Amino acid sequence: MKRRSRRLPTHVFLALCTLLLMTAAGFSADKDDDKDQSDIEKRIDNAAKVLDEIMATPDKGIPDKIMSDAKCIAVIPSMVKIAVGFGGSHGKGIATCRLDNGRWSPVAPVTITGGSWGLQLGGQAVDLVMVVMNDDGMHNLLSSKFKIGADASAAAGPVGRHAGANTDWKMKAQVLTYSRSRGLFAGIDLNGAALTQDKDETRLLYGKFVPFDQILEGKVRRNSKSQPFLTALSSYTGPNSADQKPSAARE
C-alpha cells in the first residue's frame, strides 16, 4: 500500500510563509521604533550632561548673566563634520524657550546643518550650545527654520564668570554660540548654518507632529522624557527656573 504524502498543500505553505514574514517584519519595526525612542532619550540626556559639564566650571563656562537673560537655548550634543577642512556639519539636539510665566517650554527636537568652519571643530564630534538673547532672536527660532548670520545675527559667545560684563554682546547678537571639543570650551562662529525642526523626532517624542512654535510657546504638555534636560537647565538660569512657577502646559 502506498503511503500518503504529508506535505502541506502549496497554497497553505505560501500562506504560512507570508504570515511568518509579516510577523518578523512587525517585530523588526517594533525594534526600530524602540531604538528611535531610545535614541531620543539618549540625546536629551546627553544635552543635559553637556550643560552640567560646561557649567561645572564657572570660570570657563557660559557666564551666569547670559544664562539668566536667555530667551531660548538649544544644545546639540556630538555634532559631526561631514567633511574635514571643508564642507559642512550635521547634528541633532533639542531647544526650549522661556515662557511668559518664567518657566521653560517643552523641548523641541532640532537639526543643524551646513556651515564651513575650516578646522575650527578639530575634525571631531563637538558639542554645541546656542543661546538666544532677545525677542527678535526668539521669533526667528520660532519660525522653525532660520539661517544663522542671515535670518538671525550671531556671535561667538564670551566665556567665563565675568566675561560678559564689559562687552556689548547683548546689543549686537541675537544668538550667542559656543562649542566644546577635546575638553576645550569656547565661543564659535556658526554663520551659515541652518537650524530646523526635526519633524521625525518630534513625532516620536510627542506621538504626532506638533509645529515648532506650539512646542516652544508651551502649547503642548511636557513629555516626561524631557525632564532631565529641563531640570539641568533650570538650575543654571536664575530665579525664573523651570520648577518655581506653575504652568498650564505641564502634565
Short mmCIF file of C-alpha atoms in Angstrom, two decimals:
data_model
loop_
_atom_site.label_atom_id
_atom_site.label_comp_id
_atom_site.label_asym_id
_atom_site.label_seq_id
_atom_site.Cartn_x
_atom_site.Cartn_y
_atom_site.Cartn_z
CA MET A 1 0.00 0.00 0.00
CA LYS A 2 1.30 3.43 -0.93
CA ARG A 3 1.90 5.88 1.89
CA ARG A 4 0.11 9.21 1.69
CA SER A 5 2.24 12.30 1.33
CA ARG A 6 2.10 14.58 4.38
CA ARG A 7 3.33 17.67 2.54
CA LEU A 8 1.20 20.76 3.00
CA PRO A 9 -0.70 21.99 0.00
CA THR A 10 1.22 24.72 -1.81
CA HIS A 11 -1.30 27.46 -1.06
CA VAL A 12 -1.24 26.62 2.66
CA PHE A 13 2.57 26.61 2.70
CA LEU A 14 2.71 30.01 0.98
CA ALA A 15 0.14 31.44 3.38
CA LEU A 16 2.19 30.28 6.39
CA CYS A 17 5.38 31.76 4.91
CA THR A 18 3.63 35.07 4.33
CA LEU A 19 2.36 35.09 7.91
CA LEU A 20 5.84 34.40 9.28
CA LEU A 21 7.37 37.17 7.16
CA MET A 22 4.73 39.67 8.28
CA THR A 23 5.30 38.73 11.92
CA ALA A 24 9.06 39.12 11.51
CA ALA A 25 8.62 42.46 9.77
CA GLY A 26 6.35 43.70 12.54
CA PHE A 27 8.82 42.61 15.19
CA SER A 28 11.63 44.37 13.33
CA ALA A 29 9.56 47.55 13.05
CA ASP A 30 8.82 47.45 16.78
CA LYS A 31 12.53 47.10 17.48
CA ASP A 32 13.29 50.05 15.20
CA ASP A 33 10.66 52.17 16.97
CA ASP A 34 12.14 51.22 20.34
CA LYS A 35 15.60 52.14 19.09
CA ASP A 36 14.38 55.51 17.82
CA GLN A 37 12.72 56.23 21.15
CA SER A 38 15.90 55.19 22.93
CA ASP A 39 17.97 57.48 20.69
CA ILE A 40 15.78 60.47 21.53
CA GLU A 41 16.04 59.81 25.25
CA LYS A 42 19.81 59.46 24.98
CA ARG A 43 20.03 62.73 23.07
CA ILE A 44 18.02 64.55 25.73
CA ASP A 45 20.12 63.00 28.50
CA ASN A 46 23.32 63.91 26.64
CA ALA A 47 22.14 67.51 26.22
CA ALA A 48 21.60 67.71 30.00
CA LYS A 49 25.05 66.23 30.56
CA VAL A 50 26.63 68.81 28.24
CA LEU A 51 25.07 71.65 30.25
CA ASP A 52 26.14 70.13 33.56
CA GLU A 53 29.73 69.63 32.43
CA ILE A 54 30.06 73.09 30.88
CA MET A 55 28.55 74.90 33.87
CA ALA A 56 30.51 72.82 36.40
CA THR A 57 33.50 75.13 35.85
CA PRO A 58 32.08 78.69 36.07
CA ASP A 59 35.41 80.34 35.22
CA LYS A 60 35.43 78.50 31.88
CA GLY A 61 31.73 78.14 31.16
CA ILE A 62 28.87 80.32 29.93
CA PRO A 63 28.57 83.47 32.10
CA ASP A 64 25.72 83.36 34.62
CA LYS A 65 24.34 86.66 33.31
CA ILE A 66 23.94 85.20 29.84
CA MET A 67 22.17 82.11 31.14
CA SER A 68 19.80 84.11 33.35
CA ASP A 69 18.89 86.50 30.49
CA ALA A 70 18.47 83.78 27.85
CA LYS A 71 15.21 83.69 25.88
CA CYS A 72 15.85 80.29 24.30
CA ILE A 73 18.58 77.67 24.48
CA ALA A 74 19.50 74.90 22.03
CA VAL A 75 22.00 72.14 22.78
CA ILE A 76 23.39 69.86 20.07
CA PRO A 77 25.49 67.06 21.60
CA SER A 78 28.11 65.37 19.43
CA MET A 79 27.75 67.31 16.20
CA VAL A 80 29.92 65.77 13.48
CA LYS A 81 31.65 67.18 10.43
CA ILE A 82 30.52 65.88 7.04
CA ALA A 83 33.95 66.57 5.58
CA VAL A 84 37.28 67.51 7.15
CA GLY A 85 38.57 71.00 6.48
CA PHE A 86 35.83 71.96 4.04
CA GLY A 87 32.17 71.16 3.66
CA GLY A 88 29.50 71.23 6.31
CA SER A 89 28.48 69.62 9.53
CA HIS A 90 25.38 67.92 10.85
CA GLY A 91 23.94 67.45 14.29
CA LYS A 92 20.75 66.78 16.21
CA GLY A 93 19.68 68.24 19.51
CA ILE A 94 16.90 69.96 21.38
CA ALA A 95 15.69 73.51 22.01
CA THR A 96 13.49 75.22 24.59
CA CYS A 97 12.27 78.81 25.13
CA ARG A 98 11.33 80.74 28.24
CA LEU A 99 7.59 81.25 28.62
CA ASP A 100 5.81 84.37 29.84
CA ASN A 101 5.48 82.85 33.32
CA GLY A 102 9.24 82.29 33.58
CA ARG A 103 9.17 78.52 33.07
CA TRP A 104 10.86 76.72 30.19
CA SER A 105 8.79 75.26 27.38
CA PRO A 106 8.70 71.59 26.44
CA VAL A 107 11.71 70.62 24.35
CA ALA A 108 11.63 70.65 20.55
CA PRO A 109 13.92 68.33 18.56
CA VAL A 110 16.15 70.28 16.15
CA THR A 111 18.65 69.62 13.38
CA ILE A 112 21.56 71.88 12.45
CA THR A 113 23.30 71.57 9.09
CA GLY A 114 25.69 73.47 6.88
CA GLY A 115 28.37 76.00 7.55
CA SER A 116 32.02 75.70 6.59
CA TRP A 117 34.27 76.44 9.53
CA GLY A 118 37.61 75.10 8.33
CA LEU A 119 39.41 73.23 11.07
CA GLN A 120 37.73 75.09 13.93
CA LEU A 121 35.97 71.96 15.05
CA GLY A 122 39.15 69.89 15.09
CA GLY A 123 37.79 67.20 12.79
CA GLN A 124 35.95 65.57 15.69
CA ALA A 125 32.48 65.48 17.14
CA VAL A 126 31.72 68.60 19.14
CA ASP A 127 29.02 69.77 21.50
CA LEU A 128 27.24 72.99 20.52
CA VAL A 129 25.24 75.39 22.66
CA MET A 130 23.21 78.24 21.18
CA VAL A 131 21.80 80.92 23.48
CA VAL A 132 19.09 83.21 22.05
CA MET A 133 19.36 86.55 23.84
CA ASN A 134 16.43 88.72 22.72
CA ASP A 135 12.88 88.66 21.37
CA ASP A 136 13.97 89.07 17.74
CA GLY A 137 16.17 86.00 18.01
CA MET A 138 13.38 84.06 19.67
CA HIS A 139 10.92 84.98 16.92
CA ASN A 140 13.44 83.77 14.34
CA LEU A 141 13.79 80.50 16.20
CA LEU A 142 10.00 80.07 16.39
CA SER A 143 9.84 80.20 12.59
CA SER A 144 11.16 76.59 12.76
CA LYS A 145 13.87 77.25 10.19
CA PHE A 146 16.43 80.00 10.16
CA LYS A 147 19.95 80.55 8.90
CA ILE A 148 22.46 81.79 11.42
CA GLY A 149 24.03 85.05 10.30
CA ALA A 150 21.31 85.71 7.74
CA ASP A 151 17.93 85.41 9.48
CA ALA A 152 19.48 85.84 12.93
CA SER A 153 22.65 87.73 13.84
CA ALA A 154 25.07 85.57 15.78
CA ALA A 155 28.41 85.91 17.54
CA ALA A 156 30.84 83.67 19.36
CA GLY A 157 29.78 83.88 22.99
CA PRO A 158 32.03 85.12 25.79
CA VAL A 159 33.37 82.53 28.21
CA GLY A 160 33.95 82.73 31.96
CA ARG A 161 32.19 84.01 35.04
CA HIS A 162 32.68 87.73 34.27
CA ALA A 163 33.40 87.58 30.52
CA GLY A 164 30.20 89.36 29.51
CA ALA A 165 30.44 92.23 31.97
CA ASN A 166 32.28 94.75 29.80
CA THR A 167 31.09 93.80 26.33
CA ASP A 168 28.17 94.85 24.17
CA TRP A 169 27.29 91.31 23.06
CA LYS A 170 23.67 91.71 24.13
CA MET A 171 23.19 94.78 21.93
CA LYS A 172 24.61 93.20 18.78
CA ALA A 173 23.88 89.49 18.66
CA GLN A 174 20.54 87.72 18.70
CA VAL A 175 22.29 84.39 19.23
CA LEU A 176 25.49 83.57 21.13
CA THR A 177 27.17 80.34 20.07
CA TYR A 178 29.57 78.01 21.84
CA SER A 179 31.42 74.78 21.09
CA ARG A 180 33.25 72.15 23.12
CA SER A 181 35.80 69.79 21.60
CA ARG A 182 38.55 67.73 23.20
CA GLY A 183 37.69 69.21 26.55
CA LEU A 184 38.10 72.79 25.33
CA PHE A 185 35.14 75.16 25.55
CA ALA A 186 34.95 78.42 23.59
CA GLY A 187 32.72 80.66 21.51
CA ILE A 188 32.42 79.68 17.86
CA ASP A 189 31.24 81.36 14.68
CA LEU A 190 28.30 79.35 13.28
CA ASN A 191 27.37 81.78 10.49
CA GLY A 192 25.96 79.91 7.51
CA ALA A 193 24.48 77.03 9.49
CA ALA A 194 20.73 76.38 9.35
CA LEU A 195 18.68 75.29 12.35
CA THR A 196 15.41 73.50 11.58
CA GLN A 197 12.78 71.48 13.38
CA ASP A 198 13.39 67.73 13.32
CA LYS A 199 9.94 66.59 12.29
CA ASP A 200 10.57 62.84 12.53
CA GLU A 201 11.87 63.03 16.08
CA THR A 202 9.07 65.42 17.02
CA ARG A 203 6.58 62.70 16.02
CA LEU A 204 8.46 60.11 18.06
CA LEU A 205 8.72 62.33 21.13
CA TYR A 206 5.11 63.56 21.17
CA GLY A 207 3.35 60.74 19.34
CA LYS A 208 2.35 63.06 16.50
CA PHE A 209 3.72 66.03 14.60
CA VAL A 210 3.48 69.29 16.54
CA PRO A 211 4.54 72.60 14.93
CA PHE A 212 7.72 74.13 16.30
CA ASP A 213 6.11 77.31 17.60
CA GLN A 214 3.41 75.41 19.51
CA ILE A 215 6.06 73.43 21.39
CA LEU A 216 8.28 76.41 22.18
CA GLU A 217 5.32 78.57 23.20
CA GLY A 218 4.22 75.95 25.72
CA LYS A 219 1.02 74.93 23.95
CA VAL A 220 1.66 71.20 24.38
CA ARG A 221 2.13 69.13 27.50
CA ARG A 222 5.64 68.36 28.60
CA ASN A 223 6.94 64.93 27.80
CA SER A 224 8.46 63.16 30.81
CA LYS A 225 11.49 62.26 28.70
CA SER A 226 12.44 65.95 28.53
CA GLN A 227 12.62 66.40 32.30
CA PRO A 228 16.35 65.61 32.74
CA PHE A 229 17.29 68.45 30.41
CA LEU A 230 14.77 70.93 31.82
CA THR A 231 15.85 70.14 35.36
CA ALA A 232 19.50 70.73 34.47
CA LEU A 233 18.69 73.95 32.62
CA SER A 234 16.57 75.32 35.45
CA SER A 235 19.49 75.13 37.85
CA TYR A 236 21.59 77.48 35.68
CA THR A 237 19.08 80.12 34.63
CA GLY A 238 18.45 82.11 37.79
CA PRO A 239 15.27 82.76 39.75
CA ASN A 240 12.95 82.19 36.77
CA SER A 241 13.74 78.49 36.75
CA ALA A 242 11.52 75.83 35.22
CA ASP A 243 10.45 74.39 38.57
CA GLN A 244 9.50 77.50 40.51
CA LYS A 245 6.35 78.69 38.79
CA PRO A 246 3.18 76.82 37.70
CA SER A 247 2.43 76.13 34.07
CA ALA A 248 -0.71 75.10 32.25
CA ALA A 249 1.49 73.16 29.82
CA ARG A 250 2.70 70.76 32.49
CA GLU A 251 1.03 67.41 32.86
#
